[in-house]
Amino acid sequence: MINPKLLRGAVSVIAIMGASPMVFTGIPVLGVVAAQAQEQLVGSVLFEGNRRFSDAQLLAMVDVSASGIYTTQRVASDVESIRQAYDRDGFLGVTVTSRTEPTADGRVRVVFQVNEGERAGIAAVNFTGNNAISSGNLKGAMLTKETGILSWLLRDDTYDEQKLAVDRERLRLYYANRGYPDAQVTSVAEYDAARNAYFINFTVNEGQRYQFGNVGIETSINGLNTDVLRSTVQTGKGAQYSVSNLQETIEDMAYEATTQGYSFADVRARLDRDVATGTFNVTYLVDEGARIYVERINITGNTKTRDFVIRRELAFGEGDPFNRSMVVRGRTSIQDLGFFSAVEVTTAPGSSPDKVVLNINVVETSTGEYGASAGYSTSDGILGEVSLTERNFLGRGQYLRAAIGASQSGRTFDFSFTEPRFMGLKVAAGFDAYHRISDETTFELLRFAVDRRSGAFRRADHQCAQRLGFCRVRAQGYLGCEG
């Protein structure tokens, strides 16, 4: 006698295996009616109607393609993921639907239909409570921009709550660097359906304005020359309060202590607020930090940029003393390269208590640019230029630019190359070359053309420059008449 429980279990296993859709319709099996496999294999995933995001970008958002198994719950979740991606990019009226199509091999084809609608922009950004700083300056400090002529290209007028949170922090720091350490910034966004645009209103509570008062240096390290450290202070008495100046002074002071041979020096700033006079008295405390060494530096996220381009921005290497201020200084240098949209530095315990592992994660951004321009000159007539610029050529941090121009009077060819670390030194070197061909004069039987070529070698340390150029004039004869 067959056990009904075992039979039901076998049917479940067969349905789950689902290499092809197995359907049991209308065939009773010992009282068990009709079971249809709920999971099917996905043959392919297609997208229709998408213009803002490419098929590859949408494919990375859906789970049904990665798992290869079709379920209605999984597809419904993928539909919502696509909708949220459009919503974050300002397409509030987007609709996303899905359908399935059978394939010849018994699998299913999942098709996502996207109706993007119109992208919502930023109609206006308004400020209230900003008495000390103008609204124009505050707008310049933000990532979010009002809709303008180039918004279709720059895509900087998209409402995004996460980006807005970053903007609030940027505005707070903008005030903190201009004498207002207690500034508070809040925002409210209102959507106007008639204009399909947002109105963003910021409210600023500036607080009291402060200046730096007395500045002192205290150290517990014997032999440390505090007079030399004083030259790094950027928070002089009477200067407006600035968070960035405080941080830069700490970094520079730690670096100077390192050059004096105290690699483990730890610098902190003690602030004493005087509300009555509106000042902050600052005392820089320089003490001996823990003797910890950098065991290893891990770099991740740099799919294009070479490791050495990032490592050379650090003033230390593996095996050197670990200094917190030097790490912050290195992170800033990496960020200033302009190759990354984000740089995150974290630490992890090393193989022993006196060792630390430094993890640097970067998010690369586009470094290539292409442009086209056109204009009119009374001397040259209609003119235009097409250029290509790469700020991180081959991931080596090199600068490359090539341009071709043309006008009614001739043609131009430009080429520029810069190596930011010439021979491993902190000296940028490069060269510029151009080729100019212009028609100067036209006669009935003879046309004269001027062919100019030039090259220049550069050293970007602003101390010396070597230039080399030559000019050649040649005559070209043509039989016949020129009109």
Short mmCIF file of C-alpha atoms in Angstrom, two decimals:
data_model
loop_
_atom_site.label_atom_id
_atom_site.label_comp_id
_atom_site.label_asym_id
_atom_site.label_seq_id
_atom_site.Cartn_x
_atom_site.Cartn_y
_atom_site.Cartn_z
CA MET A 1 0.00 0.00 0.00
CA ILE A 2 1.33 3.42 -0.98
CA ASN A 3 1.62 5.96 1.80
CA PRO A 4 -0.36 9.12 0.77
CA LYS A 5 2.08 11.40 2.63
CA LEU A 6 5.02 10.01 0.66
CA LEU A 7 3.12 10.43 -2.60
CA ARG A 8 2.26 14.04 -1.85
CA GLY A 9 5.90 14.71 -0.96
CA ALA A 10 7.07 13.19 -4.24
CA VAL A 11 4.69 15.40 -6.21
CA SER A 12 6.02 18.46 -4.37
CA VAL A 13 9.61 17.54 -5.15
CA ILE A 14 8.83 17.07 -8.84
CA ALA A 15 7.12 20.48 -8.97
CA ILE A 16 9.98 22.25 -7.26
CA MET A 17 12.62 20.69 -9.50
CA GLY A 18 10.87 22.58 -12.32
CA ALA A 19 13.53 22.45 -15.05
CA SER A 20 10.54 22.86 -17.38
CA PRO A 21 6.97 23.78 -16.49
CA MET A 22 5.15 20.66 -15.30
CA VAL A 23 1.41 20.90 -15.06
CA PHE A 24 -0.92 18.37 -13.53
CA THR A 25 -4.39 19.43 -14.61
CA GLY A 26 -7.50 17.48 -13.92
CA ILE A 27 -5.73 14.19 -13.10
CA PRO A 28 -6.65 13.00 -9.60
CA VAL A 29 -3.84 11.29 -7.77
CA LEU A 30 -5.26 9.42 -4.78
CA GLY A 31 -7.47 12.37 -3.90
CA VAL A 32 -4.79 14.99 -4.65
CA VAL A 33 -6.19 17.33 -7.28
CA ALA A 34 -4.29 19.30 -9.84
CA ALA A 35 -0.96 20.79 -8.92
CA GLN A 36 0.77 23.28 -11.18
CA ALA A 37 4.41 24.10 -10.78
CA GLN A 38 4.74 27.62 -9.39
CA GLU A 39 8.35 28.11 -10.44
CA GLN A 40 9.59 28.28 -14.02
CA LEU A 41 12.98 28.97 -15.51
CA VAL A 42 13.51 32.40 -17.05
CA GLY A 43 14.87 32.30 -20.59
CA SER A 44 15.44 36.02 -21.03
CA VAL A 45 14.50 39.44 -19.66
CA LEU A 46 13.56 42.30 -21.98
CA PHE A 47 12.65 45.96 -21.49
CA GLU A 48 10.42 48.20 -23.56
CA GLY A 49 9.87 51.96 -23.47
CA ASN A 50 12.96 52.76 -21.40
CA ARG A 51 14.96 55.80 -22.45
CA ARG A 52 16.39 57.18 -19.21
CA PHE A 53 18.01 53.89 -18.16
CA SER A 54 19.67 51.44 -20.51
CA ASP A 55 18.73 47.78 -20.66
CA ALA A 56 21.97 46.90 -18.85
CA GLN A 57 21.18 49.33 -16.01
CA LEU A 58 17.64 47.99 -15.59
CA LEU A 59 18.87 44.41 -15.77
CA ALA A 60 21.08 45.09 -12.74
CA MET A 61 18.00 46.27 -10.81
CA VAL A 62 15.86 43.15 -11.25
CA ASP A 63 16.23 39.98 -9.23
CA VAL A 64 14.46 37.70 -11.68
CA SER A 65 17.42 37.84 -14.06
CA ALA A 66 19.97 36.96 -11.39
CA SER A 67 18.01 34.08 -9.88
CA GLY A 68 16.72 32.67 -13.16
CA ILE A 69 13.48 31.55 -11.49
CA TYR A 70 10.13 33.15 -12.33
CA THR A 71 7.64 33.85 -9.57
CA THR A 72 4.91 36.48 -9.51
CA GLN A 73 6.20 37.79 -6.17
CA ARG A 74 9.73 38.23 -7.51
CA VAL A 75 8.56 40.02 -10.65
CA ALA A 76 6.28 42.30 -8.61
CA SER A 77 9.27 43.24 -6.46
CA ASP A 78 11.33 43.94 -9.58
CA VAL A 79 8.58 46.18 -10.97
CA GLU A 80 8.71 48.22 -7.76
CA SER A 81 12.53 48.43 -7.90
CA ILE A 82 12.40 49.87 -11.41
CA ARG A 83 9.67 52.32 -10.43
CA GLN A 84 11.67 53.54 -7.42
CA ALA A 85 14.77 54.06 -9.61
CA TYR A 86 12.75 56.28 -11.92
CA ASP A 87 11.14 58.02 -8.97
CA ARG A 88 14.56 58.88 -7.52
CA ASP A 89 15.53 60.34 -10.89
CA GLY A 90 12.49 62.63 -10.96
CA PHE A 91 10.06 60.59 -13.10
CA LEU A 92 7.09 60.68 -10.75
CA GLY A 93 4.52 59.66 -13.37
CA VAL A 94 6.31 56.49 -14.42
CA THR A 95 4.34 53.26 -14.71
CA VAL A 96 5.93 49.82 -14.95
CA THR A 97 4.10 46.64 -15.92
CA SER A 98 5.28 43.14 -16.76
CA ARG A 99 4.19 40.26 -18.95
CA THR A 100 5.51 36.82 -19.77
CA GLU A 101 5.92 35.07 -23.10
CA PRO A 102 6.58 31.34 -23.54
CA THR A 103 9.74 30.28 -25.37
CA ALA A 104 10.37 27.28 -27.58
CA ASP A 105 12.42 25.48 -24.93
CA GLY A 106 9.62 25.57 -22.34
CA ARG A 107 10.93 28.57 -20.41
CA VAL A 108 9.44 32.05 -20.09
CA ARG A 109 10.50 35.43 -21.37
CA VAL A 110 9.85 38.26 -18.90
CA VAL A 111 9.12 41.65 -20.48
CA PHE A 112 9.01 44.85 -18.44
CA GLN A 113 7.03 47.65 -20.09
CA VAL A 114 8.06 51.13 -18.92
CA ASN A 115 6.06 54.29 -19.52
CA GLU A 116 8.43 56.98 -18.27
CA GLY A 117 6.19 60.04 -18.53
CA GLU A 118 7.78 63.43 -17.98
CA ARG A 119 10.63 64.09 -15.56
CA ALA A 120 9.82 66.44 -12.69
CA GLY A 121 12.26 69.31 -12.21
CA ILE A 122 13.03 71.90 -9.53
CA ALA A 123 11.00 75.05 -10.19
CA ALA A 124 12.58 77.08 -7.38
CA VAL A 125 14.82 76.81 -4.31
CA ASN A 126 13.91 79.37 -1.63
CA PHE A 127 15.57 80.33 1.66
CA THR A 128 14.25 82.01 4.79
CA GLY A 129 16.25 83.09 7.83
CA ASN A 130 19.53 83.56 5.92
CA ASN A 131 20.41 87.08 7.01
CA ALA A 132 24.22 86.81 6.85
CA ILE A 133 24.65 84.84 3.61
CA SER A 134 22.79 85.48 0.37
CA SER A 135 20.52 82.90 -1.23
CA GLY A 136 22.71 82.87 -4.34
CA ASN A 137 25.78 81.81 -2.36
CA LEU A 138 23.80 79.11 -0.58
CA LYS A 139 22.47 77.75 -3.86
CA GLY A 140 26.03 77.54 -5.14
CA ALA A 141 26.96 75.27 -2.23
CA MET A 142 24.22 72.76 -3.03
CA LEU A 143 24.15 69.71 -5.28
CA THR A 144 20.48 70.24 -6.13
CA LYS A 145 19.97 72.94 -8.76
CA GLU A 146 16.98 74.76 -10.16
CA THR A 147 15.84 73.72 -13.64
CA GLY A 148 17.80 75.66 -16.24
CA ILE A 149 18.90 75.61 -19.85
CA LEU A 150 21.41 72.77 -19.38
CA SER A 151 19.36 70.69 -16.94
CA TRP A 152 18.46 68.20 -19.65
CA LEU A 153 22.16 67.44 -19.97
CA LEU A 154 23.47 67.82 -16.41
CA ARG A 155 20.48 66.20 -14.67
CA ASP A 156 21.18 68.29 -11.58
CA ASP A 157 17.58 69.46 -11.10
CA THR A 158 16.22 66.14 -9.86
CA TYR A 159 14.42 65.94 -6.55
CA ASP A 160 16.05 63.27 -4.40
CA GLU A 161 15.52 63.15 -0.65
CA GLN A 162 18.94 61.58 -0.08
CA LYS A 163 20.64 64.30 -2.12
CA LEU A 164 18.59 66.88 -0.24
CA ALA A 165 19.88 65.49 3.07
CA VAL A 166 23.42 65.92 1.73
CA ASP A 167 22.57 69.49 0.74
CA ARG A 168 21.35 70.28 4.26
CA GLU A 169 24.67 69.08 5.65
CA ARG A 170 26.60 71.03 3.01
CA LEU A 171 24.72 74.20 3.95
CA ARG A 172 25.39 73.61 7.65
CA LEU A 173 29.11 73.21 6.96
CA TYR A 174 29.01 76.27 4.70
CA TYR A 175 27.82 78.29 7.69
CA ALA A 176 30.23 76.55 10.09
CA ASN A 177 33.13 77.63 7.89
CA ARG A 178 31.95 81.23 7.92
CA GLY A 179 31.61 81.90 11.62
CA TYR A 180 28.32 80.17 12.47
CA PRO A 181 29.02 76.85 14.24
CA ASP A 182 25.45 76.47 15.57
CA ALA A 183 23.58 76.96 12.28
CA GLN A 184 20.62 74.64 11.72
CA VAL A 185 19.06 73.92 8.34
CA THR A 186 15.71 72.26 7.61
CA SER A 187 13.88 71.81 4.31
CA VAL A 188 10.40 71.13 2.96
CA ALA A 189 9.62 70.08 -0.62
CA GLU A 190 6.28 70.74 -2.30
CA TYR A 191 5.25 69.14 -5.58
CA ASP A 192 3.22 71.19 -8.07
CA ALA A 193 1.37 68.74 -10.33
CA ALA A 194 0.33 71.49 -12.75
CA ARG A 195 3.98 72.39 -13.45
CA ASN A 196 5.36 68.88 -12.80
CA ALA A 197 8.03 70.47 -10.64
CA TYR A 198 9.13 70.84 -7.03
CA PHE A 199 9.42 73.94 -4.88
CA ILE A 200 12.07 73.41 -2.18
CA ASN A 201 12.04 75.71 0.83
CA PHE A 202 14.97 75.87 3.25
CA THR A 203 14.69 77.39 6.70
CA VAL A 204 17.94 78.53 8.30
CA ASN A 205 18.57 79.31 11.95
CA GLU A 206 21.98 80.93 11.76
CA GLY A 207 22.74 81.31 15.44
CA GLN A 208 25.46 83.55 16.86
CA ARG A 209 28.53 84.52 14.86
CA TYR A 210 31.90 83.59 16.40
CA GLN A 211 35.55 84.45 15.91
CA PHE A 212 38.73 82.77 17.09
CA GLY A 213 40.19 84.17 20.29
CA ASN A 214 43.47 83.22 21.95
CA VAL A 215 45.35 80.34 20.34
CA GLY A 216 47.87 78.18 22.21
CA ILE A 217 49.83 74.95 21.83
CA GLU A 218 50.48 72.44 24.61
CA THR A 219 52.56 69.31 24.20
CA SER A 220 53.79 66.47 26.38
CA ILE A 221 56.47 65.42 23.86
CA ASN A 222 59.96 66.40 24.95
CA GLY A 223 62.03 67.95 22.20
CA LEU A 224 59.12 68.94 19.96
CA ASN A 225 59.63 72.43 18.51
CA THR A 226 56.31 74.20 19.13
CA ASP A 227 57.52 77.39 17.46
CA VAL A 228 57.65 75.53 14.15
CA LEU A 229 54.21 74.03 14.82
CA ARG A 230 52.84 77.52 15.32
CA SER A 231 53.52 78.32 11.67
CA THR A 232 50.86 75.78 10.68
CA VAL A 233 48.07 77.53 12.62
CA GLN A 234 45.29 78.84 10.38
CA THR A 235 43.01 79.93 13.21
CA GLY A 236 44.55 83.27 14.09
CA LYS A 237 43.05 85.53 16.71
CA GLY A 238 40.28 87.68 15.29
CA ALA A 239 39.64 85.42 12.28
CA GLN A 240 36.12 84.11 11.76
CA TYR A 241 35.38 80.67 13.13
CA SER A 242 35.92 77.92 10.56
CA VAL A 243 35.66 74.16 10.97
CA SER A 244 37.80 73.53 7.89
CA ASN A 245 40.58 75.79 9.21
CA LEU A 246 40.55 73.86 12.48
CA GLN A 247 40.83 70.52 10.69
CA GLU A 248 43.52 71.72 8.30
CA THR A 249 45.57 73.07 11.22
CA ILE A 250 45.34 69.71 13.01
CA GLU A 251 46.45 67.86 9.88
CA ASP A 252 49.31 70.25 9.11
CA MET A 253 50.48 70.25 12.72
CA ALA A 254 50.54 66.45 12.82
CA TYR A 255 52.46 66.39 9.54
CA GLU A 256 54.99 68.90 10.87
CA ALA A 257 55.47 66.82 14.01
CA THR A 258 56.10 63.81 11.80
CA THR A 259 58.80 65.68 9.88
CA GLN A 260 60.47 66.41 13.22
CA GLY A 261 60.69 62.67 13.84
CA TYR A 262 57.59 62.18 16.02
CA SER A 263 55.57 59.90 13.77
CA PHE A 264 53.08 58.93 16.46
CA ALA A 265 52.16 62.47 17.44
CA ASP A 266 48.44 62.92 17.98
CA VAL A 267 46.94 66.40 17.65
CA ARG A 268 43.60 67.48 19.10
CA ALA A 269 41.92 70.86 19.43
CA ARG A 270 40.36 71.98 22.74
CA LEU A 271 37.75 74.71 22.24
CA ASP A 272 36.58 77.07 24.99
CA ARG A 273 33.49 79.05 24.01
CA ASP A 274 32.95 82.59 25.30
CA VAL A 275 29.36 83.52 24.48
CA ALA A 276 29.67 87.06 25.84
CA THR A 277 32.50 88.01 23.47
CA GLY A 278 31.50 85.66 20.65
CA THR A 279 34.90 83.94 20.55
CA PHE A 280 36.41 80.47 20.68
CA ASN A 281 39.74 80.13 22.47
CA VAL A 282 41.69 77.26 20.90
CA THR A 283 44.37 75.11 22.47
CA TYR A 284 46.08 72.51 20.30
CA LEU A 285 47.13 69.47 22.35
CA VAL A 286 50.03 67.53 20.87
CA ASP A 287 50.69 64.24 22.64
CA GLU A 288 52.33 60.92 21.92
CA GLY A 289 49.77 58.56 20.41
CA ALA A 290 49.66 54.79 20.47
CA ARG A 291 52.54 53.12 18.64
CA ILE A 292 50.60 51.43 15.88
CA TYR A 293 51.91 50.54 12.42
CA VAL A 294 50.15 50.14 9.09
CA GLU A 295 50.28 46.45 8.26
CA ARG A 296 48.44 46.54 4.95
CA ILE A 297 46.56 48.98 2.70
CA ASN A 298 43.63 47.48 0.79
CA ILE A 299 42.14 49.44 -2.10
CA THR A 300 38.76 48.47 -3.59
CA GLY A 301 36.31 49.95 -6.05
CA ASN A 302 38.92 51.19 -8.54
CA THR A 303 38.01 49.25 -11.66
CA LYS A 304 39.77 51.76 -13.92
CA THR A 305 42.23 53.72 -11.78
CA ARG A 306 45.51 51.94 -11.01
CA ASP A 307 46.37 51.26 -7.39
CA PHE A 308 49.57 53.28 -7.53
CA VAL A 309 47.63 56.44 -8.49
CA ILE A 310 45.79 56.19 -5.16
CA ARG A 311 48.74 55.03 -3.05
CA ARG A 312 50.98 57.91 -4.12
CA GLU A 313 48.51 60.37 -2.58
CA LEU A 314 49.27 58.90 0.84
CA ALA A 315 52.25 60.29 2.74
CA PHE A 316 52.84 56.86 4.28
CA GLY A 317 52.99 53.25 3.20
CA GLU A 318 52.72 49.75 4.55
CA GLY A 319 55.00 49.30 7.54
CA ASP A 320 55.00 53.00 8.42
CA PRO A 321 53.59 54.43 11.66
CA PHE A 322 49.82 54.91 11.72
CA ASN A 323 48.83 58.51 12.24
CA ARG A 324 45.16 59.47 12.26
CA SER A 325 45.73 62.98 10.94
CA MET A 326 47.89 61.66 8.12
CA VAL A 327 45.11 59.27 7.12
CA VAL A 328 42.60 62.13 6.97
CA ARG A 329 45.06 64.16 4.93
CA GLY A 330 45.52 61.25 2.53
CA ARG A 331 41.77 60.78 2.09
CA THR A 332 41.41 64.46 1.20
CA SER A 333 44.21 64.18 -1.36
CA ILE A 334 42.55 61.17 -3.00
CA GLN A 335 39.22 62.97 -3.12
CA ASP A 336 40.84 66.04 -4.66
CA LEU A 337 42.02 64.00 -7.64
CA GLY A 338 38.53 64.35 -9.07
CA PHE A 339 38.42 60.72 -10.20
CA PHE A 340 36.03 59.51 -7.50
CA SER A 341 32.57 60.52 -6.35
CA ALA A 342 33.20 59.05 -2.90
CA VAL A 343 36.23 57.96 -0.87
CA GLU A 344 35.77 55.93 2.31
CA VAL A 345 38.64 55.01 4.62
CA THR A 346 38.17 52.50 7.43
CA THR A 347 40.50 50.57 9.70
CA ALA A 348 40.52 46.97 10.86
CA PRO A 349 42.66 45.12 13.44
CA GLY A 350 45.90 43.70 12.11
CA SER A 351 47.67 40.45 12.89
CA SER A 352 48.88 41.84 16.23
CA PRO A 353 47.70 44.55 18.65
CA ASP A 354 50.23 47.06 17.35
CA LYS A 355 49.18 46.71 13.68
CA VAL A 356 46.24 48.06 11.75
CA VAL A 357 44.82 47.35 8.30
CA LEU A 358 43.71 50.36 6.27
CA ASN A 359 40.80 49.81 3.86
CA ILE A 360 40.24 52.43 1.15
CA ASN A 361 37.05 52.08 -0.88
CA VAL A 362 36.45 54.43 -3.79
CA VAL A 363 33.51 55.01 -6.12
CA GLU A 364 34.77 56.02 -9.55
CA THR A 365 33.14 58.77 -11.57
CA SER A 366 33.34 59.71 -15.22
CA THR A 367 36.61 61.42 -16.15
CA GLY A 368 36.11 61.63 -19.90
CA GLU A 369 34.51 64.58 -21.61
CA TYR A 370 33.69 65.35 -25.19
CA GLY A 371 32.49 68.64 -26.56
CA ALA A 372 31.47 70.41 -29.71
CA SER A 373 31.27 74.14 -30.24
CA ALA A 374 30.30 76.42 -33.09
CA GLY A 375 30.48 80.16 -33.62
CA TYR A 376 30.96 82.99 -36.00
CA SER A 377 33.88 85.38 -36.41
CA THR A 378 34.01 88.43 -38.62
CA SER A 379 37.52 87.48 -39.72
CA ASP A 380 37.18 83.68 -40.01
CA GLY A 381 33.48 83.31 -40.69
CA ILE A 382 31.70 80.20 -39.37
CA LEU A 383 33.95 78.11 -37.14
CA GLY A 384 33.60 74.99 -35.03
CA GLU A 385 35.59 72.59 -32.87
CA VAL A 386 35.23 69.03 -31.66
CA SER A 387 37.30 68.00 -28.62
CA LEU A 388 37.91 64.94 -26.47
CA THR A 389 39.32 65.22 -22.94
CA GLU A 390 40.35 62.44 -20.55
CA ARG A 391 41.52 63.40 -17.05
CA ASN A 392 42.49 59.86 -16.05
CA PHE A 393 44.04 58.44 -19.19
CA LEU A 394 44.42 54.65 -19.01
CA GLY A 395 43.74 54.89 -15.28
CA ARG A 396 47.19 56.40 -14.71
CA GLY A 397 45.98 59.86 -13.67
CA GLN A 398 47.31 61.47 -16.85
CA TYR A 399 45.58 64.33 -18.65
CA LEU A 400 44.95 64.09 -22.38
CA ARG A 401 43.11 66.43 -24.73
CA ALA A 402 42.71 66.33 -28.50
CA ALA A 403 40.72 68.80 -30.58
CA ILE A 404 40.00 69.40 -34.24
CA GLY A 405 38.69 72.74 -35.45
CA ALA A 406 37.66 74.16 -38.78
CA SER A 407 36.67 77.52 -40.18
CA GLN A 408 36.23 79.10 -43.57
CA SER A 409 39.85 80.20 -43.46
CA GLY A 410 41.52 76.93 -42.41
CA ARG A 411 41.84 73.98 -40.05
CA THR A 412 43.35 73.49 -36.57
CA PHE A 413 44.63 70.45 -34.72
CA ASP A 414 45.46 70.57 -30.99
CA PHE A 415 46.96 67.96 -28.69
CA SER A 416 47.85 68.26 -24.99
CA PHE A 417 49.29 65.73 -22.55
CA THR A 418 50.23 66.07 -18.86
CA GLU A 419 51.93 63.61 -16.51
CA PRO A 420 51.05 64.70 -12.93
CA ARG A 421 53.98 62.90 -11.30
CA PHE A 422 56.91 63.28 -13.64
CA MET A 423 59.62 60.71 -12.81
CA GLY A 424 57.80 59.95 -9.56
CA LEU A 425 58.22 63.50 -8.26
CA LYS A 426 55.51 65.92 -7.18
CA VAL A 427 56.06 67.82 -10.41
CA ALA A 428 53.64 67.82 -13.31
CA ALA A 429 55.16 67.86 -16.78
CA GLY A 430 53.62 67.75 -20.22
CA PHE A 431 53.61 69.10 -23.73
CA ASP A 432 51.26 70.90 -26.07
CA ALA A 433 51.29 70.63 -29.84
CA TYR A 434 49.22 72.28 -32.48
CA HIS A 435 48.97 72.37 -36.23
CA ARG A 436 47.42 75.33 -38.07
CA ILE A 437 46.65 75.44 -41.77
CA SER A 438 45.07 78.60 -43.12
CA ASP A 439 44.53 80.09 -46.56
CA GLU A 440 46.02 83.55 -46.57
CA THR A 441 45.70 84.86 -50.12
CA THR A 442 44.10 83.60 -53.31
CA PHE A 443 45.30 84.71 -56.76
CA GLU A 444 44.09 83.73 -60.18
CA LEU A 445 46.81 81.11 -60.80
CA LEU A 446 48.51 80.68 -57.43
CA ARG A 447 47.21 80.12 -53.92
CA PHE A 448 49.40 80.67 -50.88
CA ALA A 449 48.75 78.65 -47.74
CA VAL A 450 50.36 79.02 -44.32
CA ASP A 451 51.19 75.83 -42.44
CA ARG A 452 52.05 76.53 -38.79
CA ARG A 453 53.18 73.89 -36.34
CA SER A 454 54.28 74.36 -32.78
CA GLY A 455 55.11 72.38 -29.70
CA ALA A 456 55.76 73.33 -26.09
CA PHE A 457 57.14 71.43 -23.15
CA ARG A 458 55.72 72.33 -19.75
CA ARG A 459 56.68 71.90 -16.15
CA ALA A 460 53.78 72.65 -13.84
CA ASP A 461 55.83 73.52 -10.79
CA HIS A 462 55.66 77.18 -11.88
CA GLN A 463 59.41 77.57 -11.47
CA CYS A 464 60.66 77.06 -14.98
CA ALA A 465 59.34 76.49 -18.51
CA GLN A 466 61.01 75.37 -21.68
CA ARG A 467 59.39 76.14 -24.98
CA LEU A 468 60.26 75.05 -28.45
CA GLY A 469 58.44 76.09 -31.61
CA PHE A 470 58.89 76.48 -35.29
CA CYS A 471 56.96 78.02 -38.12
CA ARG A 472 57.12 77.07 -41.75
CA VAL A 473 55.61 78.89 -44.68
CA ARG A 474 55.19 77.08 -47.95
CA ALA A 475 53.71 78.02 -51.29
CA GLN A 476 51.49 75.66 -53.19
CA GLY A 477 50.77 76.20 -56.87
CA TYR A 478 47.66 75.14 -58.63
CA LEU A 479 46.91 75.15 -62.35
CA GLY A 480 43.65 76.77 -63.30
CA CYS A 481 41.68 79.59 -61.84
CA GLU A 482 40.44 79.96 -58.31
CA GLY A 483 37.02 81.51 -57.97
#
